[in-house]
Tab-separated table of C-alpha atoms and ligand atoms in Angstrom:
chain	number	residue	atom	x	y	z
O	8	MET	CA	-73.632	-50.292	2.879
O	9	SER	CA	-70.322	-49.890	3.928
O	10	ILE	CA	-69.640	-47.637	6.952
O	11	GLU	CA	-68.120	-44.895	4.742
O	12	ASN	CA	-71.342	-44.759	2.537
O	13	GLU	CA	-73.375	-44.925	5.676
O	14	SER	CA	-71.767	-42.044	7.165
O	15	ARG	CA	-71.564	-40.052	3.865
O	16	ARG	CA	-75.355	-40.680	3.804
O	17	GLN	CA	-75.831	-39.456	7.417
O	18	LEU	CA	-73.756	-36.307	6.516
O	19	LEU	CA	-75.621	-35.620	3.472
O	20	LYS	CA	-79.040	-36.251	5.646
O	21	ALA	CA	-77.574	-33.814	8.434
O	22	GLY	CA	-77.330	-31.329	5.452
O	23	VAL	CA	-73.815	-31.021	4.288
O	24	SER	CA	-74.312	-30.595	0.679
O	25	ALA	CA	-72.965	-33.398	-1.667
O	26	GLY	CA	-70.403	-31.099	-3.363
O	27	LEU	CA	-68.543	-30.609	-0.042
O	28	VAL	CA	-68.318	-34.309	0.623
O	29	ALA	CA	-65.258	-35.813	-0.891
O	30	ALA	CA	-66.561	-38.283	-3.885
O	31	THR	CA	-63.914	-40.897	-2.898
O	32	ALA	CA	-65.216	-42.209	0.346
O	33	GLY	CA	-62.500	-43.057	3.220
O	34	VAL	CA	-59.754	-41.150	1.493
O	35	PRO	CA	-59.164	-38.440	4.206
O	36	TRP	CA	-55.937	-36.366	4.861
O	37	PHE	CA	-54.781	-38.322	7.731
O	38	ALA	CA	-52.372	-40.682	6.181
O	39	LEU	CA	-49.318	-39.228	4.348
O	40	ALA	CA	-49.061	-40.359	0.960
O	41	GLN	CA	-45.668	-41.525	-0.545
O	42	GLY	CA	-43.493	-38.510	-0.870
O	43	GLU	CA	-45.747	-36.209	0.953
O	44	THR	CA	-43.881	-33.983	3.748
O	45	VAL	CA	-45.156	-32.121	6.789
O	46	VAL	CA	-44.556	-28.321	6.470
O	47	PRO	CA	-43.788	-27.324	9.933
O	48	PHE	CA	-45.783	-24.251	11.564
O	49	ILE	CA	-43.654	-21.236	12.526
O	50	ASP	CA	-46.122	-20.444	15.050
O	51	VAL	CA	-45.382	-23.530	17.127
O	52	PRO	CA	-42.281	-22.806	19.136
O	53	GLU	CA	-39.375	-25.141	18.248
O	54	GLY	CA	-39.215	-28.325	20.433
O	55	TRP	CA	-42.861	-27.748	21.530
O	56	ALA	CA	-44.419	-31.269	22.127
O	57	PRO	CA	-47.207	-32.038	24.631
O	58	GLY	CA	-45.558	-35.592	25.368
O	59	PRO	CA	-47.056	-39.154	25.724
O	60	ARG	CA	-50.113	-39.829	28.249
O	61	GLN	CA	-49.176	-40.893	31.649
O	62	PRO	CA	-51.436	-42.294	34.309
O	63	GLY	CA	-53.367	-39.851	36.445
O	64	ARG	CA	-52.310	-36.913	34.280
O	65	THR	CA	-53.836	-34.209	31.596
O	66	HIS	CA	-53.134	-35.329	28.361
O	67	ILE	CA	-52.702	-32.873	25.365
O	68	ILE	CA	-52.603	-34.527	21.902
O	69	ASP	CA	-50.276	-32.946	19.251
O	70	THR	CA	-52.859	-31.729	16.756
O	71	ARG	CA	-50.041	-32.027	14.056
O	72	GLN	CA	-49.918	-35.730	14.450
O	73	ILE	CA	-53.796	-36.639	14.099
O	74	ASN	CA	-53.809	-39.686	11.778
O	75	ASN	CA	-57.173	-41.373	12.204
O	76	PHE	CA	-60.788	-40.443	12.102
O	77	TYR	CA	-60.889	-42.322	15.177
O	78	SER	CA	-58.497	-40.932	17.517
O	79	ASP	CA	-55.652	-43.462	18.875
O	80	ASP	CA	-54.550	-40.632	20.719
O	81	PHE	CA	-57.725	-38.786	22.667
O	82	TYR	CA	-56.872	-36.143	25.050
O	83	VAL	CA	-57.545	-36.896	28.768
O	84	VAL	CA	-58.666	-34.286	31.346
O	85	GLN	CA	-59.805	-35.005	34.951
O	86	HIS	CA	-59.865	-32.918	38.181
O	87	TYR	CA	-59.793	-35.345	40.914
O	88	GLY	CA	-57.504	-38.043	39.596
O	89	GLN	CA	-58.470	-41.375	38.040
O	90	PRO	CA	-60.149	-43.687	40.057
O	91	GLU	CA	-60.000	-47.622	39.280
O	92	VAL	CA	-63.400	-48.709	39.252
O	93	ALA	CA	-63.503	-52.311	38.354
O	94	ALA	CA	-66.514	-53.636	36.145
O	95	ALA	CA	-66.939	-56.403	38.712
O	96	GLY	CA	-68.795	-54.978	41.620
O	97	TYR	CA	-69.468	-51.791	39.595
O	98	GLU	CA	-73.094	-50.375	40.288
O	99	LEU	CA	-75.089	-47.394	38.662
O	100	LYS	CA	-77.650	-46.230	40.688
O	101	LEU	CA	-80.633	-44.010	39.362
O	102	THR	CA	-82.257	-42.151	42.324
O	103	GLY	CA	-84.296	-39.083	43.243
O	104	LEU	CA	-87.801	-37.999	42.041
O	105	VAL	CA	-88.494	-41.286	40.025
O	106	ASP	CA	-91.306	-43.601	40.517
O	107	GLN	CA	-88.841	-46.601	40.771
O	108	PRO	CA	-85.169	-46.157	41.790
O	109	LEU	CA	-83.045	-48.736	39.950
O	110	GLN	CA	-79.744	-50.071	39.970
O	111	PHE	CA	-77.636	-51.687	37.325
O	112	THR	CA	-74.728	-53.821	37.638
O	113	TYR	CA	-72.067	-53.673	34.405
O	114	GLU	CA	-73.410	-57.074	33.441
O	115	GLN	CA	-77.097	-55.878	33.339
O	116	LEU	CA	-76.171	-52.476	31.439
O	117	ARG	CA	-74.222	-54.314	28.910
O	118	ALA	CA	-77.397	-56.880	28.384
O	119	LEU	CA	-79.616	-53.768	27.417
O	120	PRO	CA	-80.179	-52.898	23.987
O	121	SER	CA	-77.284	-50.483	22.783
O	122	ARG	CA	-76.505	-47.934	20.342
O	123	GLU	CA	-73.164	-46.848	18.651
O	124	ILE	CA	-72.561	-43.114	18.043
O	125	ASP	CA	-69.582	-41.178	16.488
O	126	CYS	CA	-68.804	-38.509	18.575
O	127	GLY	CA	-65.919	-36.029	19.083
O	128	PHE	CA	-65.469	-33.328	21.558
O	129	GLU	CA	-62.877	-31.048	22.983
O	130	CYS	CA	-62.487	-29.541	26.639
O	131	GLY	CA	-64.050	-26.336	27.515
O	132	GLY	CA	-60.609	-25.186	28.114
O	133	ASN	CA	-59.123	-26.086	24.794
O	134	GLY	CA	-57.365	-23.357	23.152
O	135	GLY	CA	-54.547	-22.140	20.770
O	136	ARG	CA	-51.862	-22.049	23.741
O	137	MET	CA	-51.883	-26.087	23.219
O	138	PHE	CA	-52.813	-25.822	19.565
O	139	HIS	CA	-56.253	-27.034	20.339
O	140	GLY	CA	-55.051	-30.389	21.555
O	141	LEU	CA	-57.588	-31.183	24.085
O	142	VAL	CA	-59.770	-32.825	21.567
O	143	GLY	CA	-60.498	-36.390	20.183
O	144	ASN	CA	-63.086	-38.427	18.216
O	145	ALA	CA	-64.370	-41.842	18.659
O	146	ARG	CA	-66.950	-44.519	18.041
O	147	TRP	CA	-68.853	-45.086	21.337
O	148	ARG	CA	-71.201	-47.777	22.408
O	149	GLY	CA	-73.995	-47.667	25.094
O	150	VAL	CA	-77.197	-47.511	26.285
O	151	SER	CA	-79.823	-44.708	25.756
O	152	LEU	CA	-79.971	-42.470	28.975
O	153	LYS	CA	-83.527	-41.522	27.828
O	154	ASP	CA	-84.393	-45.171	28.324
O	155	LEU	CA	-83.045	-45.484	31.629
O	156	LEU	CA	-84.911	-42.459	32.885
O	157	ALA	CA	-88.108	-43.657	31.464
O	158	GLN	CA	-87.569	-47.044	32.817
O	159	ALA	CA	-87.378	-45.174	36.564
O	160	GLY	CA	-90.213	-43.080	35.507
O	161	VAL	CA	-89.319	-39.273	36.094
O	162	GLN	CA	-91.956	-37.798	38.170
O	163	PRO	CA	-93.465	-34.479	37.247
O	164	ALA	CA	-91.554	-32.583	39.969
O	165	GLY	CA	-88.278	-33.743	38.434
O	166	ARG	CA	-86.236	-30.713	36.606
O	167	GLU	CA	-82.937	-31.395	36.633
O	168	VAL	CA	-80.767	-34.539	36.494
O	169	VAL	CA	-77.459	-34.707	38.145
O	170	PHE	CA	-74.490	-37.055	37.258
O	171	PHE	CA	-72.112	-38.158	39.747
O	172	GLY	CA	-68.701	-39.767	39.134
O	173	ALA	CA	-66.783	-41.925	41.564
O	174	ASP	CA	-64.138	-39.546	41.926
O	175	LYS	CA	-63.859	-37.295	44.783
O	176	GLY	CA	-61.833	-34.379	46.094
O	177	MET	CA	-61.599	-31.975	48.875
O	178	GLU	CA	-63.250	-28.409	48.043
O	179	THR	CA	-62.850	-25.478	50.382
O	180	ILE	CA	-66.369	-24.069	50.180
O	181	ARG	CA	-67.058	-20.824	52.406
O	182	GLY	CA	-64.345	-21.653	54.692
O	183	ARG	CA	-65.256	-25.378	55.292
O	184	GLU	CA	-63.347	-28.258	53.909
O	185	VAL	CA	-65.959	-30.840	52.259
O	186	GLU	CA	-65.442	-34.098	50.050
O	187	LYS	CA	-67.077	-33.894	46.894
O	188	ALA	CA	-67.566	-36.074	43.953
O	189	PHE	CA	-67.215	-34.824	40.261
O	190	ALA	CA	-70.702	-34.124	39.182
O	191	ARG	CA	-72.116	-32.237	36.458
O	192	SER	CA	-76.052	-31.764	35.624
O	193	LEU	CA	-78.230	-31.315	32.805
O	194	SER	CA	-81.855	-29.979	32.501
O	195	LEU	CA	-84.451	-32.684	32.442
O	196	GLU	CA	-85.268	-31.561	28.607
O	197	ASP	CA	-81.469	-31.813	27.757
O	198	ALA	CA	-81.043	-35.132	29.559
O	199	MET	CA	-83.722	-36.538	27.412
O	200	ARG	CA	-82.106	-35.849	24.070
O	201	GLU	CA	-82.404	-38.978	21.878
O	202	ASP	CA	-78.624	-39.299	21.392
O	203	ASN	CA	-77.311	-39.256	24.910
O	204	LEU	CA	-75.683	-42.407	25.966
O	205	VAL	CA	-74.379	-44.214	28.922
O	206	VAL	CA	-71.351	-45.611	27.297
O	207	TYR	CA	-69.033	-48.553	27.800
O	208	GLU	CA	-67.041	-48.849	24.792
O	209	MET	CA	-64.843	-46.715	22.808
O	210	ASN	CA	-63.636	-47.579	19.578
O	211	GLY	CA	-64.588	-51.016	20.031
O	212	GLN	CA	-63.041	-51.555	23.170
O	213	PRO	CA	-64.118	-51.412	26.769
O	214	LEU	CA	-63.304	-48.101	28.224
O	215	PRO	CA	-59.900	-47.469	29.389
O	216	VAL	CA	-59.458	-46.489	33.046
O	217	HIS	CA	-58.479	-42.876	31.809
O	218	HIS	CA	-61.706	-42.391	29.758
O	219	GLY	CA	-63.930	-43.585	32.809
O	220	GLN	CA	-63.908	-47.315	33.193
O	221	PRO	CA	-66.329	-48.926	33.099
O	222	VAL	CA	-68.997	-46.534	32.581
O	223	ARG	CA	-69.350	-42.965	31.427
O	224	LEU	CA	-71.913	-40.364	30.243
O	225	LEU	CA	-71.917	-39.098	26.696
O	226	ILE	CA	-73.728	-36.017	25.805
O	227	PRO	CA	-72.874	-35.665	21.940
O	228	GLY	CA	-72.575	-31.808	21.016
O	229	PHE	CA	-71.657	-30.788	24.320
O	230	TYR	CA	-68.009	-29.732	25.630
O	231	GLY	CA	-66.080	-32.649	27.379
O	232	VAL	CA	-67.005	-31.725	30.667
O	233	ALA	CA	-70.443	-32.972	30.570
O	234	ASN	CA	-69.226	-36.468	29.660
O	235	VAL	CA	-69.002	-37.561	33.122
O	236	LYS	CA	-66.462	-40.319	33.487
O	237	TRP	CA	-66.555	-43.307	36.143
O	238	LEU	CA	-70.515	-42.486	36.342
O	239	THR	CA	-71.924	-44.092	39.455
O	240	GLN	CA	-75.079	-42.247	40.180
O	241	ILE	CA	-77.982	-40.490	38.143
O	242	HIS	CA	-80.237	-38.345	40.362
O	243	VAL	CA	-83.266	-36.644	39.389
O	244	GLN	CA	-84.045	-33.300	41.533
O	245	ASP	CA	-86.355	-30.357	41.282
O	246	THR	CA	-83.666	-27.782	42.026
O	247	ARG	CA	-80.574	-26.831	40.096
O	248	TYR	CA	-77.204	-28.535	40.910
O	249	MET	CA	-74.734	-25.897	41.914
O	250	GLY	CA	-71.304	-27.780	42.200
O	251	ARG	CA	-68.008	-26.354	41.299
O	252	PHE	CA	-68.347	-27.525	37.652
O	253	MET	CA	-71.446	-26.203	37.185
O	254	GLY	CA	-71.501	-22.949	39.018
O	255	ARG	CA	-67.974	-21.753	39.446
O	256	ASP	CA	-65.319	-23.743	37.077
O	257	TYR	CA	-66.241	-24.208	33.558
O	258	VAL	CA	-68.089	-20.877	33.768
O	259	THR	CA	-67.442	-18.344	31.014
O	260	LEU	CA	-67.830	-14.633	31.694
O	261	LYS	CA	-68.434	-12.370	28.501
O	262	ARG	CA	-69.478	-8.876	27.883
O	263	GLU	CA	-72.794	-9.227	26.060
O	264	VAL	CA	-76.009	-7.166	25.378
O	265	VAL	CA	-78.880	-8.359	27.509
O	266	GLY	CA	-82.223	-7.073	26.035
O	267	GLY	CA	-80.742	-3.863	25.243
O	268	GLU	CA	-78.515	-3.563	28.525
O	269	GLU	CA	-74.785	-4.134	28.589
O	270	ARG	CA	-73.876	-6.924	30.931
O	271	TRP	CA	-71.258	-9.261	32.090
O	272	VAL	CA	-72.916	-12.608	31.530
O	273	GLU	CA	-71.487	-15.749	33.372
O	274	ASN	CA	-72.475	-19.009	31.551
O	275	SER	CA	-72.280	-22.583	32.594
O	276	VAL	CA	-70.015	-24.419	29.688
O	277	ALA	CA	-72.277	-26.619	27.809
O	278	ARG	CA	-72.922	-26.883	23.934
O	279	MET	CA	-69.962	-26.670	21.877
O	280	ASN	CA	-69.469	-23.616	19.617
O	281	LEU	CA	-68.806	-23.755	16.022
O	282	LYS	CA	-65.316	-24.078	15.521
O	283	SER	CA	-62.351	-24.851	13.073
O	284	VAL	CA	-58.737	-25.162	13.222
O	285	ILE	CA	-55.931	-26.014	10.633
O	286	VAL	CA	-53.538	-28.518	12.064
O	287	ARG	CA	-51.218	-29.591	9.454
O	288	VAL	CA	-49.762	-28.506	6.006
O	289	THR	CA	-48.070	-30.991	3.829
O	290	ASN	CA	-46.186	-30.699	0.691
O	291	ARG	CA	-47.573	-33.139	-2.139
O	292	GLY	CA	-45.119	-32.483	-4.889
O	293	GLY	CA	-47.212	-30.137	-6.843
O	294	SER	CA	-49.589	-28.697	-4.295
O	295	HIS	CA	-49.809	-28.097	-0.403
O	296	ARG	CA	-52.523	-29.724	1.373
O	297	ILE	CA	-54.029	-27.650	4.355
O	298	ALA	CA	-55.834	-29.802	6.892
O	299	GLY	CA	-57.928	-29.471	10.065
O	300	PHE	CA	-61.290	-30.274	11.643
O	301	ALA	CA	-64.424	-28.587	12.644
O	302	LEU	CA	-66.543	-29.231	15.708
O	303	ASN	CA	-69.902	-28.160	16.938
O	304	ASP	CA	-73.156	-28.806	18.482
O	305	GLY	CA	-74.512	-31.107	15.835
O	306	THR	CA	-76.240	-28.252	13.796
O	307	PRO	CA	-75.450	-29.330	10.228
O	308	LEU	CA	-72.615	-27.578	8.508
O	309	ARG	CA	-72.920	-25.555	5.219
O	310	SER	CA	-69.190	-24.988	4.393
O	311	ILE	CA	-65.673	-25.005	5.589
O	312	GLU	CA	-63.495	-22.572	3.931
O	313	VAL	CA	-59.702	-21.799	3.788
O	314	LYS	CA	-58.071	-18.322	3.431
O	315	ILE	CA	-54.446	-17.897	2.427
O	316	ASP	CA	-52.948	-14.353	3.313
O	317	ASP	CA	-55.276	-11.855	1.955
O	318	GLY	CA	-56.827	-14.110	-0.655
O	319	PRO	CA	-60.339	-15.324	-0.898
O	320	TRP	CA	-62.212	-17.627	1.154
O	321	GLN	CA	-62.060	-21.174	-0.670
O	322	GLN	CA	-63.959	-24.058	-0.329
O	323	ALA	CA	-62.470	-27.073	1.585
O	324	THR	CA	-63.394	-30.619	1.306
O	325	ILE	CA	-65.068	-32.426	4.244
O	326	ASP	CA	-63.964	-35.890	5.077
O	327	PRO	CA	-66.922	-38.118	4.086
O	328	GLN	CA	-66.608	-40.216	7.472
O	329	SER	CA	-68.037	-37.171	9.238
O	330	SER	CA	-71.352	-37.437	10.666
O	331	ARG	CA	-73.601	-35.111	12.893
O	332	TYR	CA	-71.903	-35.302	16.171
O	333	SER	CA	-68.399	-36.671	14.957
O	334	TRP	CA	-65.475	-34.109	14.266
O	335	LYS	CA	-65.488	-33.051	10.828
O	336	PRO	CA	-61.874	-33.405	9.271
O	337	PHE	CA	-61.043	-31.063	6.269
O	338	TYR	CA	-58.649	-30.291	3.678
O	339	PHE	CA	-57.921	-27.790	0.915
O	340	ASP	CA	-55.211	-28.396	-1.773
O	341	TRP	CA	-53.247	-25.206	-2.315
O	342	GLN	CA	-52.009	-25.082	-5.636
O	343	GLY	CA	-48.850	-22.659	-6.652
O	344	ALA	CA	-47.762	-21.569	-3.167
O	345	SER	CA	-45.181	-18.973	-3.471
O	346	PRO	CA	-41.915	-19.791	-1.242
O	347	GLY	CA	-41.772	-17.459	1.862
O	348	GLU	CA	-44.124	-16.983	5.032
O	349	HIS	CA	-47.855	-17.064	4.808
O	350	THR	CA	-50.721	-16.729	7.047
O	351	ILE	CA	-53.521	-19.522	6.847
O	352	VAL	CA	-56.944	-19.524	8.412
O	353	SER	CA	-60.066	-21.669	8.378
O	354	ARG	CA	-63.787	-20.755	9.141
O	355	VAL	CA	-66.676	-22.979	9.516
O	356	THR	CA	-70.523	-21.962	8.599
O	357	ASP	CA	-73.447	-23.835	9.822
O	358	ILE	CA	-76.764	-24.150	7.640
O	359	ASN	CA	-78.435	-21.521	9.723
O	360	GLY	CA	-75.752	-19.156	8.259
O	361	HIS	CA	-73.637	-18.926	11.724
O	362	THR	CA	-69.948	-18.534	10.676
O	363	GLN	CA	-66.968	-18.769	12.788
O	364	ALA	CA	-65.889	-15.263	13.523
O	365	PRO	CA	-62.348	-13.855	13.901
O	366	ALA	CA	-61.253	-13.696	17.606
O	367	GLU	CA	-61.389	-9.858	17.781
O	368	GLN	CA	-64.730	-9.789	16.826
O	369	LEU	CA	-66.279	-12.083	19.614
O	370	PRO	CA	-67.394	-10.443	22.706
O	371	GLU	CA	-64.782	-9.712	25.500
O	372	ARG	CA	-63.983	-12.824	27.093
O	373	VAL	CA	-62.426	-12.772	30.510
O	374	SER	CA	-61.884	-16.626	31.161
O	375	TYR	CA	-60.236	-19.119	28.971
O	376	TRP	CA	-63.284	-21.176	28.570
O	377	GLU	CA	-64.719	-21.596	25.086
O	378	GLU	CA	-62.038	-20.533	22.669
O	379	PHE	CA	-63.635	-20.869	19.248
O	380	GLY	CA	-62.354	-17.991	17.324
O	381	GLN	CA	-60.779	-18.232	13.901
O	382	PHE	CA	-57.260	-19.388	14.463
O	383	PRO	CA	-54.791	-18.164	12.087
O	384	ARG	CA	-51.476	-20.449	11.550
O	385	ARG	CA	-48.002	-19.198	10.056
O	386	ILE	CA	-45.933	-21.264	7.881
O	387	ARG	CA	-42.965	-21.194	5.716
O	388	ILE	CA	-42.920	-22.876	2.430
O	389	GLY	CA	-39.441	-23.421	1.310
O	390	ALA	CA	-37.798	-22.264	-2.163
A	424	MTE	N1	-65.700	-38.060	36.587
A	424	MTE	C1	-65.183	-37.140	36.171
A	424	MTE	N2	-65.692	-36.810	34.746
A	424	MTE	C2	-65.290	-35.934	33.875
A	424	MTE	C3	-64.117	-35.210	34.365
A	424	MTE	C4	-63.670	-35.280	35.905
A	424	MTE	O1	-62.914	-34.636	36.515
A	424	MTE	N3	-64.325	-36.500	36.541
A	424	MTE	N4	-63.425	-34.383	33.841
A	424	MTE	C5	-64.531	-33.906	32.681
A	424	MTE	C6	-63.714	-32.810	31.761
A	424	MTE	S1	-63.468	-31.539	32.143
A	424	MTE	C7	-63.570	-33.133	30.296
A	424	MTE	S2	-62.884	-32.217	29.293
A	424	MTE	C8	-63.778	-34.594	29.982
A	424	MTE	C9	-62.376	-35.226	29.340
A	424	MTE	O2	-62.925	-36.656	28.867
A	424	MTE	P1	-61.536	-37.332	28.459
A	424	MTE	O3	-60.517	-37.674	29.644
A	424	MTE	O4	-62.182	-38.923	28.137
A	424	MTE	O5	-61.059	-36.765	27.069
A	424	MTE	O6	-64.056	-35.324	30.859
A	424	MTE	C10	-65.015	-34.790	31.851
A	424	MTE	N5	-65.638	-35.986	32.781
A	425	MO	MO1	-62.615	-30.083	30.379
């Protein structure tokens, strides 16, 4: 079975109905056809360009330029710089409330049974101000986190699993300057999910420095912040981990009704919200192709739809390479577009009937984390 057929099968299994998956596998919208031209967005300021990736820096991708299901250009975010952690001499420690603390060298990890998974994610801080460019999709290879934890034997008291990176920075906490490593945690239940991997390969290559060389965590369906890069220690404990990136940063603040009471609710950024964005419009002679991608926590999708001006919602086609945790590229062919300015927007619905809402209908959101409302785009069709 070809990779395309295999992922089409997985997508169907994941609940995306056959009619929504393009019949011709492997013909997504990424590569421009002969004579196909890009229609510029008028909501992108003239000259706006995020620029190339640079060592040690945040890297926003230009979502108009997405040209591959597997990102050649994958966003980069880190908070304490990019440490150089060589594979030679690397060690992953598994400590805490386990029967048998474990240590693995890079070679030992690579010798364990491994799995590949297609997984896309975005930064919890991704949003319209960078045209949703803190995003990427890749094929990852690594070993099962669950198997590592099982091998160590989590003791009954173990509740929380903390993942530490090799990168460290100074933090001022209640007036005291202390050195802290980047870390994130998961409940034991979340940590034991089948698809979580400790990965060492990305798109068939060893992880590059900026994506966590030599080893990182991959929690499919979660925002990027969960995927601890330069992973050196996994620690099982019986209390909640309260570090900066769990308890202070990457925390949303929303006005919500809690059991009948209106309250301001703070949440640690975790599972990705259901989201789609349009990133490109092209002129294909007879018609215009509106293209974008959707992301979510892995819940199977029911549909992705596109609306033009005040028209009806119309069914888009989902790239058949899509699978449960990958991004889901989509396109809609717009016939008879009239010259002039238009507003176009997409929305995604999952099998539970949850639909991506217009931003105005979402709860009041004070922080910029988790921007997942509908994202209308403006374009001008030439005469
Ligand atoms: N060790 C470490 N891991 C980290 C971070 C970090 O600062 N240090 N940043 C996190 C955040 S906020 C994001 S969005 C993703 C980005 O992953 P990428 O750079 O591979 O795209 O890495 C996560 N893992
Ligand atoms: Mo992030």
